[in-house]
Amino acid sequence: MGIGATAGVAAAGGIALSAQASGNSPSSASSASPSDSLVFDPDGYTKLTTTVTDTDGNDHSVTYHFWKAITYVAKPVDATYQSLIVSAPVEIDGKTVDPTNAPILFANSVGGYMPSSVADATGVGAGGMDGGGGMPSGAPTGSAAPSASAPNANGNTNATGGATASNQLLALAAGYVVIEPGARGRTLKNSSGEYYGTAPAAIVDLKAAVRYVKSNKGRIPGNVDRIVSAGTSAGGALSSLLGASGDSPVYEKYLRELGAADVSDAIFAVGAWCPITDLEHADGAYEWNWGTNVTQSTGKVVDQTVSKELRAQFAEYQAKLRLHGLKGSGFGALTARNYDEYLVKQYLEPSATKYLTALSDSDRATYLAKNTFITWSGGKATFTWDDFLTHVGARKKTTPAFDAFDLSAGENNLFGAGTTENRHFTAYSAKNDTTGLSSKRVAADIPEKLHLMNPMYHLVEKVNGRRSKHWWIRLGTNDSDTSHVISANLAAAAAGLGDEVNHLYYWDEGHGANTDPGDFITWIAKVTGHKGPKK
């Protein structure tokens, strides 16, 4: 399967779903009042205490109010997934804090576009991906990291094996409210064999969860106008999409069907780690980036005819985007001809420089001796794109990486419908299908589904004025689950609209890395104007 994903830790404990859902639809008479089934109970919490180790290794005792799984729509398809948990700090290191106006970290744990549930969560960071059998194919192995916003009370592990605290726990210790939504995913199937978690279910669910939070302003802790999403891999894609598509009318019919609260679903800021997105153009971008590298599973270079055709598609698409390099980069229009140089100068060399600068003199000398492709001069690292590709080595995926000719990629399942498990979503792969399909065209509903799932649609094609204006985007330089172009395009699109963008790559890190979680928490305070917990 083709999805690059990171799995959240499995949910633990035995707490049943709270009986929040009913058959009532949200009232459209008042956008401020949810229906009876969607009213948050401020007193329905359990008081818990946990120890959070910050990025400097210091321990903090945090007492918080925890609300177990609450169904966030009036007419759920599956409340096991369409529920959220809330954690609000009330005491940090023995000092009372008031979270009333604190930022809200809205952290999803979706991996691989699989289902994610908080139904049995017993505390902050205890929800997780429900794959029905562990991590999906395409998830990182070995020392690669779990999701940067994955629920892991013991902290995350970066791609080089070092432990770091999770976003949720660090946010809680900073005095923020943490809300973790579950969402339906592509593998869910009812007794009739119909798939009910394929596109656009996951993004519709996250929007409905945001609406639930906003409709309970004054009841739910935290500042509902300062919601910051976070997610990794497919969860990073959904986080980006949630920010890009705020209040877009194209989702309204789906939200209405679920009985979502009739309020805004726009959020304030986005945190996205290695987003697996822009799926209809991801095959071309992947071949442009990794086309000449051998594949991990085969040790061979992929079919270069296919790779070349896909690279040509990427060049055409990139030209149509009319994106420009970030301010100060010195690059104008970003094209297939200059994107390699842009990535090297804007992201890769600065990433290597930061990494090498942080090493001791002896460790730096050892690293440079092993990596002679890097020229280290004047405290800066320089190298070529081709040498960088050689340094990364084997690519993760075969070709096409996302819309597989044999319908074997996870993304083919994401666009399944009815009782059909997997479908093509690009004209190129449909034309070259190897499964014996009678039609060599994509289904009629696919174009709309692609728009519903792609943040670039809302940033470039139909520019959305209600989008988030603050973006934190991260990617490991060794991550070949998707193309380095995908997150760079996302950053360029947002920056081109005047949004504030904080985007960098982690040197020598793989898929799902989060090596600066403390900086993310600090960034939230900066962009939201938060002055620290009230005491």
Short mmCIF file of C-alpha atoms in Angstrom, two decimals:
data_model
loop_
_atom_site.label_atom_id
_atom_site.label_comp_id
_atom_site.label_asym_id
_atom_site.label_seq_id
_atom_site.Cartn_x
_atom_site.Cartn_y
_atom_site.Cartn_z
CA MET A 1 0.00 0.00 0.00
CA GLY A 2 1.14 3.50 -0.76
CA ILE A 3 0.21 5.64 2.22
CA GLY A 4 3.07 7.00 4.28
CA ALA A 5 1.70 6.96 7.80
CA THR A 6 2.52 6.98 11.44
CA ALA A 7 0.41 5.08 13.89
CA GLY A 8 -0.83 6.51 17.15
CA VAL A 9 -0.56 4.47 20.31
CA ALA A 10 -3.57 2.22 20.77
CA ALA A 11 -6.28 3.51 23.06
CA ALA A 12 -6.18 2.09 26.57
CA GLY A 13 -8.64 1.59 29.39
CA GLY A 14 -12.29 0.69 29.50
CA ILE A 15 -14.26 3.93 29.67
CA ALA A 16 -17.40 3.71 27.59
CA LEU A 17 -18.66 6.43 25.30
CA SER A 18 -20.69 9.10 27.02
CA ALA A 19 -24.28 9.23 25.87
CA GLN A 20 -24.10 12.54 24.08
CA ALA A 21 -25.60 11.71 20.70
CA SER A 22 -29.26 11.82 19.79
CA GLY A 23 -31.32 12.09 16.65
CA ASN A 24 -31.81 15.83 16.95
CA SER A 25 -30.39 18.07 14.24
CA PRO A 26 -28.58 21.28 15.20
CA SER A 27 -30.76 24.32 15.18
CA SER A 28 -30.09 26.78 12.39
CA ALA A 29 -32.13 29.46 14.15
CA SER A 30 -29.17 30.47 16.31
CA SER A 31 -25.56 29.93 15.35
CA ALA A 32 -24.57 30.38 19.00
CA SER A 33 -26.65 27.59 20.55
CA PRO A 34 -26.08 23.89 19.84
CA SER A 35 -28.89 21.37 20.04
CA ASP A 36 -29.47 19.64 23.36
CA SER A 37 -27.37 16.67 22.29
CA LEU A 38 -24.38 18.90 21.54
CA VAL A 39 -24.16 20.81 24.81
CA PHE A 40 -20.84 20.38 26.60
CA ASP A 41 -21.15 19.63 30.33
CA PRO A 42 -18.57 21.81 32.14
CA ASP A 43 -18.92 19.67 35.27
CA GLY A 44 -18.61 16.27 33.60
CA TYR A 45 -14.89 15.86 34.14
CA THR A 46 -12.51 13.63 36.08
CA LYS A 47 -9.59 15.24 37.88
CA LEU A 48 -6.26 13.68 36.93
CA THR A 49 -2.58 14.37 37.57
CA THR A 50 0.34 13.53 35.31
CA THR A 51 4.06 14.29 35.11
CA VAL A 52 5.30 16.03 31.98
CA THR A 53 8.99 16.10 31.10
CA ASP A 54 9.81 19.18 29.04
CA THR A 55 12.37 19.38 26.24
CA ASP A 56 15.06 20.45 28.73
CA GLY A 57 14.48 17.32 30.78
CA ASN A 58 12.66 19.06 33.63
CA ASP A 59 9.63 17.37 35.20
CA HIS A 60 6.37 19.24 35.79
CA SER A 61 3.38 18.05 37.77
CA VAL A 62 0.16 18.90 35.93
CA THR A 63 -3.31 18.45 37.38
CA TYR A 64 -6.03 18.68 34.78
CA HIS A 65 -9.73 18.18 34.20
CA PHE A 66 -10.43 15.39 31.73
CA TRP A 67 -13.66 14.86 29.84
CA LYS A 68 -13.95 11.34 28.42
CA ALA A 69 -15.22 10.62 24.92
CA ILE A 70 -18.00 13.02 23.89
CA THR A 71 -19.84 12.47 20.61
CA TYR A 72 -19.52 15.68 18.59
CA VAL A 73 -22.39 15.28 16.11
CA ALA A 74 -26.10 14.82 16.69
CA LYS A 75 -26.46 12.04 14.12
CA PRO A 76 -23.23 10.01 14.24
CA VAL A 77 -22.51 7.32 11.70
CA ASP A 78 -20.18 5.68 14.23
CA ALA A 79 -19.77 7.33 17.64
CA THR A 80 -16.74 5.17 18.36
CA TYR A 81 -14.82 7.45 16.02
CA GLN A 82 -16.93 10.61 15.95
CA SER A 83 -16.05 11.59 19.49
CA LEU A 84 -13.48 13.81 21.17
CA ILE A 85 -11.72 14.13 24.53
CA VAL A 86 -10.88 17.34 26.38
CA SER A 87 -8.03 18.02 28.82
CA ALA A 88 -7.71 21.37 30.61
CA PRO A 89 -4.93 22.13 33.12
CA VAL A 90 -5.94 23.60 36.48
CA GLU A 91 -2.70 23.28 38.42
CA ILE A 92 0.91 23.30 37.19
CA ASP A 93 3.76 22.63 39.62
CA GLY A 94 1.49 23.36 42.56
CA LYS A 95 0.19 26.68 41.20
CA THR A 96 -3.46 27.10 40.23
CA VAL A 97 -4.04 28.08 36.61
CA ASP A 98 -7.14 29.19 34.74
CA PRO A 99 -7.41 27.74 31.20
CA THR A 100 -10.48 29.77 30.26
CA ASN A 101 -8.75 31.87 27.60
CA ALA A 102 -5.86 29.55 26.78
CA PRO A 103 -5.13 28.43 23.21
CA ILE A 104 -6.63 25.08 22.21
CA LEU A 105 -4.36 22.44 20.70
CA PHE A 106 -6.62 20.40 18.43
CA ALA A 107 -4.47 17.29 17.96
CA ASN A 108 -5.60 14.50 15.67
CA SER A 109 -3.90 11.09 15.70
CA VAL A 110 -4.84 9.97 12.20
CA GLY A 111 -2.27 7.83 10.41
CA GLY A 112 -2.59 6.40 6.92
CA TYR A 113 -6.10 7.86 6.57
CA MET A 114 -7.10 5.05 8.92
CA PRO A 115 -9.80 5.32 11.61
CA SER A 116 -8.81 7.12 14.81
CA SER A 117 -10.67 6.63 18.09
CA VAL A 118 -10.64 8.20 21.54
CA ALA A 119 -13.52 6.03 22.77
CA ASP A 120 -11.48 4.32 25.48
CA ALA A 121 -9.09 7.17 26.26
CA THR A 122 -8.34 7.50 29.97
CA GLY A 123 -6.37 10.73 29.88
CA VAL A 124 -4.58 13.28 27.73
CA GLY A 125 -2.80 11.74 24.75
CA ALA A 126 -4.50 8.36 25.13
CA GLY A 127 -6.48 8.20 21.89
CA GLY A 128 -5.02 6.61 18.82
CA MET A 129 -5.24 5.14 15.36
CA ASP A 130 -7.41 2.09 14.98
CA GLY A 131 -6.00 0.08 12.13
CA GLY A 132 -7.57 -3.19 13.10
CA GLY A 133 -4.15 -4.78 13.04
CA GLY A 134 -1.49 -2.28 13.96
CA MET A 135 0.28 0.17 11.74
CA PRO A 136 -0.78 0.30 8.11
CA SER A 137 1.53 -0.69 5.34
CA GLY A 138 3.72 2.29 4.62
CA ALA A 139 4.13 3.21 8.28
CA PRO A 140 7.67 3.79 9.45
CA THR A 141 9.62 0.87 10.82
CA GLY A 142 12.68 0.50 12.96
CA SER A 143 13.63 3.73 14.68
CA ALA A 144 11.29 5.97 12.71
CA ALA A 145 9.01 8.19 14.72
CA PRO A 146 5.38 7.91 15.70
CA SER A 147 3.15 10.83 14.85
CA ALA A 148 4.34 14.24 15.95
CA SER A 149 0.90 14.67 17.44
CA ALA A 150 0.47 11.01 18.20
CA PRO A 151 -0.92 10.11 21.61
CA ASN A 152 2.09 8.86 23.49
CA ALA A 153 2.23 9.68 27.17
CA ASN A 154 5.84 8.54 27.31
CA GLY A 155 6.91 10.96 24.62
CA ASN A 156 7.65 10.51 20.93
CA THR A 157 10.78 9.08 19.39
CA ASN A 158 12.48 10.93 16.59
CA ALA A 159 13.91 9.13 13.60
CA THR A 160 17.32 8.79 15.18
CA GLY A 161 15.89 7.17 18.27
CA GLY A 162 15.92 10.12 20.70
CA ALA A 163 12.94 10.62 23.01
CA THR A 164 10.95 13.85 22.92
CA ALA A 165 7.78 14.92 24.69
CA SER A 166 4.51 14.82 22.77
CA ASN A 167 2.81 17.99 21.59
CA GLN A 168 -0.21 17.25 23.76
CA LEU A 169 1.70 16.89 27.01
CA LEU A 170 3.90 19.92 26.36
CA ALA A 171 0.81 21.97 25.52
CA LEU A 172 -0.89 20.87 28.74
CA ALA A 173 2.19 21.81 30.78
CA ALA A 174 2.21 25.22 29.05
CA GLY A 175 -1.32 25.85 30.27
CA TYR A 176 -3.09 25.15 26.98
CA VAL A 177 -6.30 23.18 26.57
CA VAL A 178 -5.83 19.96 24.58
CA ILE A 179 -8.71 18.58 22.52
CA GLU A 180 -8.21 15.28 20.69
CA PRO A 181 -10.82 14.29 18.11
CA GLY A 182 -11.39 10.85 16.69
CA ALA A 183 -12.39 10.47 13.04
CA ARG A 184 -13.62 7.83 10.65
CA GLY A 185 -11.09 6.24 8.33
CA ARG A 186 -10.84 4.41 5.03
CA THR A 187 -11.02 0.81 6.30
CA LEU A 188 -14.36 1.05 8.12
CA LYS A 189 -17.03 -1.19 6.62
CA ASN A 190 -20.60 -1.91 7.70
CA SER A 191 -22.43 -5.24 7.77
CA SER A 192 -23.49 -4.74 4.15
CA GLY A 193 -19.88 -4.42 3.05
CA GLU A 194 -20.12 -0.67 2.43
CA TYR A 195 -17.18 1.58 3.24
CA TYR A 196 -18.24 4.52 5.39
CA GLY A 197 -14.91 6.10 6.29
CA THR A 198 -13.50 6.86 2.84
CA ALA A 199 -13.06 10.39 1.46
CA PRO A 200 -14.22 12.87 2.62
CA ALA A 201 -15.27 11.31 5.96
CA ALA A 202 -12.15 12.18 7.97
CA ILE A 203 -12.07 15.89 7.14
CA VAL A 204 -15.84 16.21 7.58
CA ASP A 205 -15.50 14.64 11.03
CA LEU A 206 -12.69 16.99 12.07
CA LYS A 207 -14.71 19.98 10.89
CA ALA A 208 -17.71 18.72 12.86
CA ALA A 209 -15.51 18.39 15.93
CA VAL A 210 -14.33 22.00 15.54
CA ARG A 211 -17.95 23.10 15.21
CA TYR A 212 -18.83 21.26 18.42
CA VAL A 213 -16.04 23.07 20.24
CA LYS A 214 -17.00 26.48 18.87
CA SER A 215 -20.71 25.97 19.54
CA ASN A 216 -19.84 25.46 23.21
CA LYS A 217 -18.01 28.74 23.67
CA GLY A 218 -18.28 29.70 27.33
CA ARG A 219 -18.90 26.09 28.36
CA ILE A 220 -15.82 24.31 27.06
CA PRO A 221 -12.46 25.46 28.47
CA GLY A 222 -10.10 27.40 26.25
CA ASN A 223 -10.32 30.19 23.69
CA VAL A 224 -12.37 28.76 20.81
CA ASP A 225 -11.09 31.54 18.55
CA ARG A 226 -7.51 30.32 19.04
CA ILE A 227 -7.72 26.69 17.87
CA VAL A 228 -4.41 25.30 16.57
CA SER A 229 -4.59 21.97 14.77
CA ALA A 230 -1.80 19.40 14.78
CA GLY A 231 -1.27 16.16 12.88
CA THR A 232 1.31 14.02 11.16
CA SER A 233 1.44 12.20 7.81
CA ALA A 234 -2.20 11.71 6.76
CA GLY A 235 -3.03 13.57 9.98
CA GLY A 236 -0.75 16.36 8.81
CA ALA A 237 -2.60 16.46 5.52
CA LEU A 238 -5.92 16.70 7.38
CA SER A 239 -4.52 19.39 9.68
CA SER A 240 -3.46 21.41 6.63
CA LEU A 241 -6.82 20.84 4.98
CA LEU A 242 -8.69 21.84 8.11
CA GLY A 243 -6.80 25.13 8.13
CA ALA A 244 -7.06 25.80 4.41
CA SER A 245 -10.76 25.03 4.06
CA GLY A 246 -12.31 26.83 7.03
CA ASP A 247 -16.03 27.50 6.47
CA SER A 248 -15.87 26.36 2.84
CA PRO A 249 -19.43 25.69 1.64
CA VAL A 250 -18.37 22.56 -0.26
CA TYR A 251 -18.57 20.53 2.97
CA GLU A 252 -21.92 21.83 4.15
CA LYS A 253 -24.10 18.97 2.89
CA TYR A 254 -21.89 16.40 4.57
CA LEU A 255 -21.88 18.29 7.87
CA ARG A 256 -25.64 18.72 7.75
CA GLU A 257 -26.11 14.98 7.27
CA LEU A 258 -24.22 14.35 10.52
CA GLY A 259 -26.12 16.95 12.51
CA ALA A 260 -22.99 19.03 13.08
CA ALA A 261 -23.38 22.25 15.03
CA ASP A 262 -24.39 25.16 12.81
CA VAL A 263 -21.37 27.38 13.51
CA SER A 264 -17.98 28.17 11.97
CA ASP A 265 -15.35 25.44 11.45
CA ALA A 266 -12.50 27.88 10.71
CA ILE A 267 -9.42 27.45 12.88
CA PHE A 268 -6.67 29.89 13.84
CA ALA A 269 -3.45 28.06 13.01
CA VAL A 270 -2.04 24.85 11.53
CA GLY A 271 0.66 22.46 12.68
CA ALA A 272 1.50 19.85 10.02
CA TRP A 273 4.29 17.30 10.04
CA CYS A 274 5.14 15.51 6.77
CA PRO A 275 1.66 16.03 5.27
CA ILE A 276 0.68 13.33 2.77
CA THR A 277 -1.48 15.57 0.61
CA ASP A 278 -2.16 16.96 -2.89
CA LEU A 279 -2.77 13.33 -3.73
CA GLU A 280 -3.86 13.78 -7.34
CA HIS A 281 -0.48 15.34 -8.12
CA ALA A 282 1.60 13.36 -5.65
CA ASP A 283 2.70 10.67 -8.13
CA GLY A 284 4.31 13.22 -10.43
CA ALA A 285 5.90 15.13 -7.57
CA TYR A 286 7.26 11.89 -6.15
CA GLU A 287 8.92 10.89 -9.42
CA TRP A 288 10.36 14.38 -9.87
CA ASN A 289 11.94 14.03 -6.42
CA TRP A 290 12.87 10.35 -6.15
CA GLY A 291 12.56 8.99 -9.69
CA THR A 292 16.20 7.93 -10.12
CA ASN A 293 16.66 6.43 -6.64
CA VAL A 294 16.38 2.67 -6.21
CA THR A 295 13.36 1.35 -4.30
CA GLN A 296 13.77 -0.07 -0.78
CA SER A 297 11.69 -3.16 -1.43
CA THR A 298 13.30 -4.15 -4.73
CA GLY A 299 16.73 -2.54 -4.72
CA LYS A 300 16.06 -1.50 -8.31
CA VAL A 301 15.22 1.71 -10.15
CA VAL A 302 11.54 1.95 -11.11
CA ASP A 303 10.24 1.86 -14.69
CA GLN A 304 11.83 5.01 -16.10
CA THR A 305 9.23 5.37 -18.85
CA VAL A 306 6.47 5.66 -16.26
CA SER A 307 8.64 7.83 -14.05
CA LYS A 308 9.42 10.20 -16.91
CA GLU A 309 5.77 10.52 -17.90
CA LEU A 310 4.82 11.33 -14.34
CA ARG A 311 7.63 13.86 -14.02
CA ALA A 312 6.27 15.60 -17.12
CA GLN A 313 2.86 15.78 -15.45
CA PHE A 314 4.43 17.39 -12.40
CA ALA A 315 6.21 20.00 -14.53
CA GLU A 316 2.90 20.98 -16.14
CA TYR A 317 1.10 21.14 -12.79
CA GLN A 318 3.85 23.14 -11.09
CA ALA A 319 3.79 25.71 -13.88
CA LYS A 320 0.03 26.14 -13.49
CA LEU A 321 0.34 26.79 -9.76
CA ARG A 322 2.30 30.01 -10.37
CA LEU A 323 3.91 29.82 -6.95
CA HIS A 324 6.95 31.83 -5.93
CA GLY A 325 9.77 31.17 -3.52
CA LEU A 326 9.41 32.36 0.05
CA LYS A 327 10.30 35.97 0.75
CA GLY A 328 14.04 36.38 1.02
CA SER A 329 14.80 33.17 -0.86
CA GLY A 330 15.82 35.01 -4.01
CA PHE A 331 13.62 32.73 -6.09
CA GLY A 332 10.76 33.91 -8.28
CA ALA A 333 8.47 31.42 -10.00
CA LEU A 334 8.96 27.86 -8.76
CA THR A 335 9.12 25.40 -11.65
CA ALA A 336 10.25 21.84 -12.28
CA ARG A 337 13.47 23.32 -13.65
CA ASN A 338 14.54 25.25 -10.56
CA TYR A 339 12.75 23.50 -7.69
CA ASP A 340 15.78 21.32 -6.89
CA GLU A 341 17.96 24.38 -6.40
CA TYR A 342 15.20 26.07 -4.39
CA LEU A 343 14.91 23.10 -2.02
CA VAL A 344 18.68 22.95 -1.58
CA LYS A 345 19.13 26.67 -0.87
CA GLN A 346 15.92 27.38 1.05
CA TYR A 347 15.64 24.22 3.14
CA LEU A 348 18.30 21.53 2.82
CA GLU A 349 21.55 23.43 3.22
CA PRO A 350 20.16 25.49 6.15
CA SER A 351 18.94 22.25 7.73
CA ALA A 352 22.34 20.59 7.40
CA THR A 353 24.06 23.75 8.64
CA LYS A 354 21.88 23.87 11.76
CA TYR A 355 22.49 20.19 12.45
CA LEU A 356 26.27 20.44 12.01
CA THR A 357 26.55 23.65 14.00
CA ALA A 358 24.93 21.95 16.99
CA LEU A 359 27.52 19.16 17.01
CA SER A 360 30.76 19.26 18.93
CA ASP A 361 33.89 19.88 16.87
CA SER A 362 34.88 16.22 17.03
CA ASP A 363 31.40 14.92 16.18
CA ARG A 364 31.15 17.38 13.30
CA ALA A 365 34.50 16.25 11.95
CA THR A 366 33.41 12.61 12.18
CA TYR A 367 30.13 13.32 10.40
CA LEU A 368 31.81 15.28 7.60
CA ALA A 369 34.39 12.53 7.15
CA LYS A 370 31.56 10.07 6.56
CA ASN A 371 29.58 12.47 4.36
CA THR A 372 32.13 13.93 2.01
CA PHE A 373 29.46 15.29 -0.34
CA ILE A 374 29.05 18.21 2.09
CA THR A 375 31.39 21.15 1.80
CA TRP A 376 31.74 22.83 5.22
CA SER A 377 33.12 26.33 4.96
CA GLY A 378 32.56 29.46 6.99
CA GLY A 379 30.15 27.64 9.25
CA LYS A 380 27.84 26.70 6.38
CA ALA A 381 27.06 23.44 4.58
CA THR A 382 26.81 23.31 0.79
CA PHE A 383 26.12 20.42 -1.59
CA THR A 384 24.29 19.55 -4.80
CA TRP A 385 20.80 18.14 -5.24
CA ASP A 386 22.14 14.98 -6.90
CA ASP A 387 24.52 14.34 -4.02
CA PHE A 388 21.67 14.88 -1.57
CA LEU A 389 19.58 12.23 -3.36
CA THR A 390 22.49 9.82 -3.18
CA HIS A 391 22.85 10.58 0.53
CA VAL A 392 19.20 9.76 1.23
CA GLY A 393 19.48 6.53 -0.73
CA ALA A 394 16.60 4.20 -1.53
CA ARG A 395 13.11 5.59 -2.02
CA LYS A 396 10.22 4.25 0.05
CA LYS A 397 7.67 3.58 -2.70
CA THR A 398 7.35 2.04 -6.13
CA THR A 399 5.65 3.80 -9.02
CA PRO A 400 3.06 5.17 -9.16
CA ALA A 401 3.51 5.83 -5.47
CA PHE A 402 -0.06 6.86 -4.63
CA ASP A 403 -2.50 5.79 -7.36
CA ALA A 404 -1.11 2.32 -8.02
CA PHE A 405 -1.85 0.68 -11.37
CA ASP A 406 -2.97 -2.44 -9.46
CA LEU A 407 -5.05 -0.45 -6.93
CA SER A 408 -2.82 -1.64 -4.07
CA ALA A 409 -2.00 1.75 -2.52
CA GLY A 410 -3.74 2.91 0.62
CA GLU A 411 -4.86 6.02 -1.22
CA ASN A 412 -6.81 3.82 -3.64
CA ASN A 413 -8.77 2.66 -0.60
CA LEU A 414 -9.20 6.27 0.56
CA PHE A 415 -11.19 6.93 -2.61
CA GLY A 416 -13.19 3.74 -2.41
CA ALA A 417 -16.98 4.06 -2.39
CA GLY A 418 -19.96 1.87 -1.57
CA THR A 419 -18.81 -1.75 -1.60
CA THR A 420 -15.86 -0.96 -3.88
CA GLU A 421 -12.76 -1.06 -1.69
CA ASN A 422 -10.24 0.62 -4.01
CA ARG A 423 -10.58 3.06 -6.90
CA HIS A 424 -8.30 5.07 -9.15
CA PHE A 425 -8.30 8.82 -8.65
CA THR A 426 -5.99 9.96 -11.47
CA ALA A 427 -6.64 9.68 -15.19
CA TYR A 428 -3.11 8.38 -15.78
CA SER A 429 -3.40 5.40 -13.45
CA ALA A 430 -6.96 4.63 -14.54
CA LYS A 431 -5.75 4.50 -18.15
CA ASN A 432 -2.90 2.18 -17.14
CA ASP A 433 -4.93 0.00 -14.77
CA THR A 434 -3.67 -3.58 -14.51
CA THR A 435 -6.60 -5.10 -12.60
CA GLY A 436 -8.88 -5.64 -15.59
CA LEU A 437 -11.34 -2.82 -14.95
CA SER A 438 -13.84 -2.38 -17.77
CA SER A 439 -13.57 1.41 -17.55
CA LYS A 440 -10.23 3.15 -17.94
CA ARG A 441 -11.56 6.41 -16.50
CA VAL A 442 -11.98 7.74 -12.99
CA ALA A 443 -15.48 7.67 -11.54
CA ALA A 444 -17.68 10.75 -11.95
CA ASP A 445 -17.55 11.64 -8.24
CA ILE A 446 -13.75 11.63 -7.99
CA PRO A 447 -13.07 15.28 -9.01
CA GLU A 448 -15.28 16.58 -6.20
CA LYS A 449 -13.71 14.18 -3.69
CA LEU A 450 -10.25 15.40 -4.68
CA HIS A 451 -11.24 19.01 -4.03
CA LEU A 452 -12.65 18.03 -0.66
CA MET A 453 -9.36 16.36 0.31
CA ASN A 454 -6.77 18.80 -1.04
CA PRO A 455 -5.68 21.98 0.82
CA MET A 456 -4.11 23.31 -2.40
CA TYR A 457 -7.60 23.59 -3.91
CA HIS A 458 -8.50 26.07 -1.14
CA LEU A 459 -5.19 27.95 -1.32
CA VAL A 460 -4.73 28.22 -5.08
CA GLU A 461 -7.78 27.29 -7.16
CA LYS A 462 -10.57 28.62 -4.94
CA VAL A 463 -8.74 30.91 -2.53
CA ASN A 464 -10.47 30.73 0.83
CA GLY A 465 -10.54 33.94 2.86
CA ARG A 466 -11.53 32.04 5.99
CA ARG A 467 -8.38 29.91 6.02
CA SER A 468 -5.87 29.84 8.86
CA LYS A 469 -3.27 32.58 8.56
CA HIS A 470 -0.51 30.85 10.56
CA TRP A 471 1.32 27.69 9.40
CA TRP A 472 3.89 25.46 11.12
CA ILE A 473 5.13 22.85 8.63
CA ARG A 474 7.87 20.27 9.19
CA LEU A 475 9.46 17.41 7.21
CA GLY A 476 12.45 15.12 7.64
CA THR A 477 15.07 15.40 4.89
CA ASN A 478 15.26 11.59 4.65
CA ASP A 479 11.48 11.20 4.38
CA SER A 480 10.60 9.61 1.05
CA ASP A 481 6.99 8.81 1.96
CA THR A 482 6.14 11.74 -0.29
CA SER A 483 7.95 14.40 -2.30
CA HIS A 484 9.75 17.29 -0.59
CA VAL A 485 7.85 19.50 -3.03
CA ILE A 486 4.49 18.79 -1.39
CA SER A 487 5.11 20.65 1.88
CA ALA A 488 7.19 23.32 0.12
CA ASN A 489 4.29 24.04 -2.25
CA LEU A 490 1.92 24.21 0.70
CA ALA A 491 4.21 26.72 2.39
CA ALA A 492 4.67 28.76 -0.81
CA ALA A 493 0.93 28.87 -1.45
CA ALA A 494 0.11 30.09 2.06
CA ALA A 495 2.99 32.59 2.10
CA GLY A 496 1.95 33.88 -1.32
CA LEU A 497 -1.42 34.79 0.17
CA GLY A 498 0.29 36.80 2.90
CA ASP A 499 0.04 34.18 5.64
CA GLU A 500 2.72 33.71 8.30
CA VAL A 501 4.63 30.50 7.53
CA ASN A 502 7.19 28.69 9.70
CA HIS A 503 8.56 25.87 7.56
CA LEU A 504 11.75 23.89 7.86
CA TYR A 505 13.18 20.42 7.30
CA TYR A 506 14.83 18.21 9.95
CA TRP A 507 18.24 17.05 8.78
CA ASP A 508 18.68 13.26 8.44
CA GLU A 509 15.26 12.60 9.98
CA GLY A 510 12.66 10.26 8.54
CA HIS A 511 8.89 10.15 8.34
CA GLY A 512 7.03 11.45 11.38
CA ALA A 513 9.93 13.22 13.06
CA ASN A 514 9.27 16.08 15.47
CA THR A 515 12.60 17.30 16.82
CA ASP A 516 11.50 20.75 17.98
CA PRO A 517 8.19 20.23 19.85
CA GLY A 518 9.10 22.87 22.44
CA ASP A 519 9.50 25.43 19.67
CA PHE A 520 6.03 24.54 18.37
CA ILE A 521 4.51 25.21 21.79
CA THR A 522 6.35 28.55 21.98
CA TRP A 523 5.17 29.40 18.45
CA ILE A 524 1.56 28.81 19.50
CA ALA A 525 1.95 31.35 22.29
CA LYS A 526 3.50 33.84 19.89
CA VAL A 527 0.90 33.66 17.11
CA THR A 528 -2.09 33.51 19.47
CA GLY A 529 -0.83 36.30 21.70
CA HIS A 530 -1.03 34.05 24.75
CA LYS A 531 0.86 35.50 27.74
CA GLY A 532 0.99 32.33 29.80
CA PRO A 533 -1.44 30.56 32.11
CA LYS A 534 -3.66 32.69 34.31
CA LYS A 535 -2.99 32.06 37.96
#
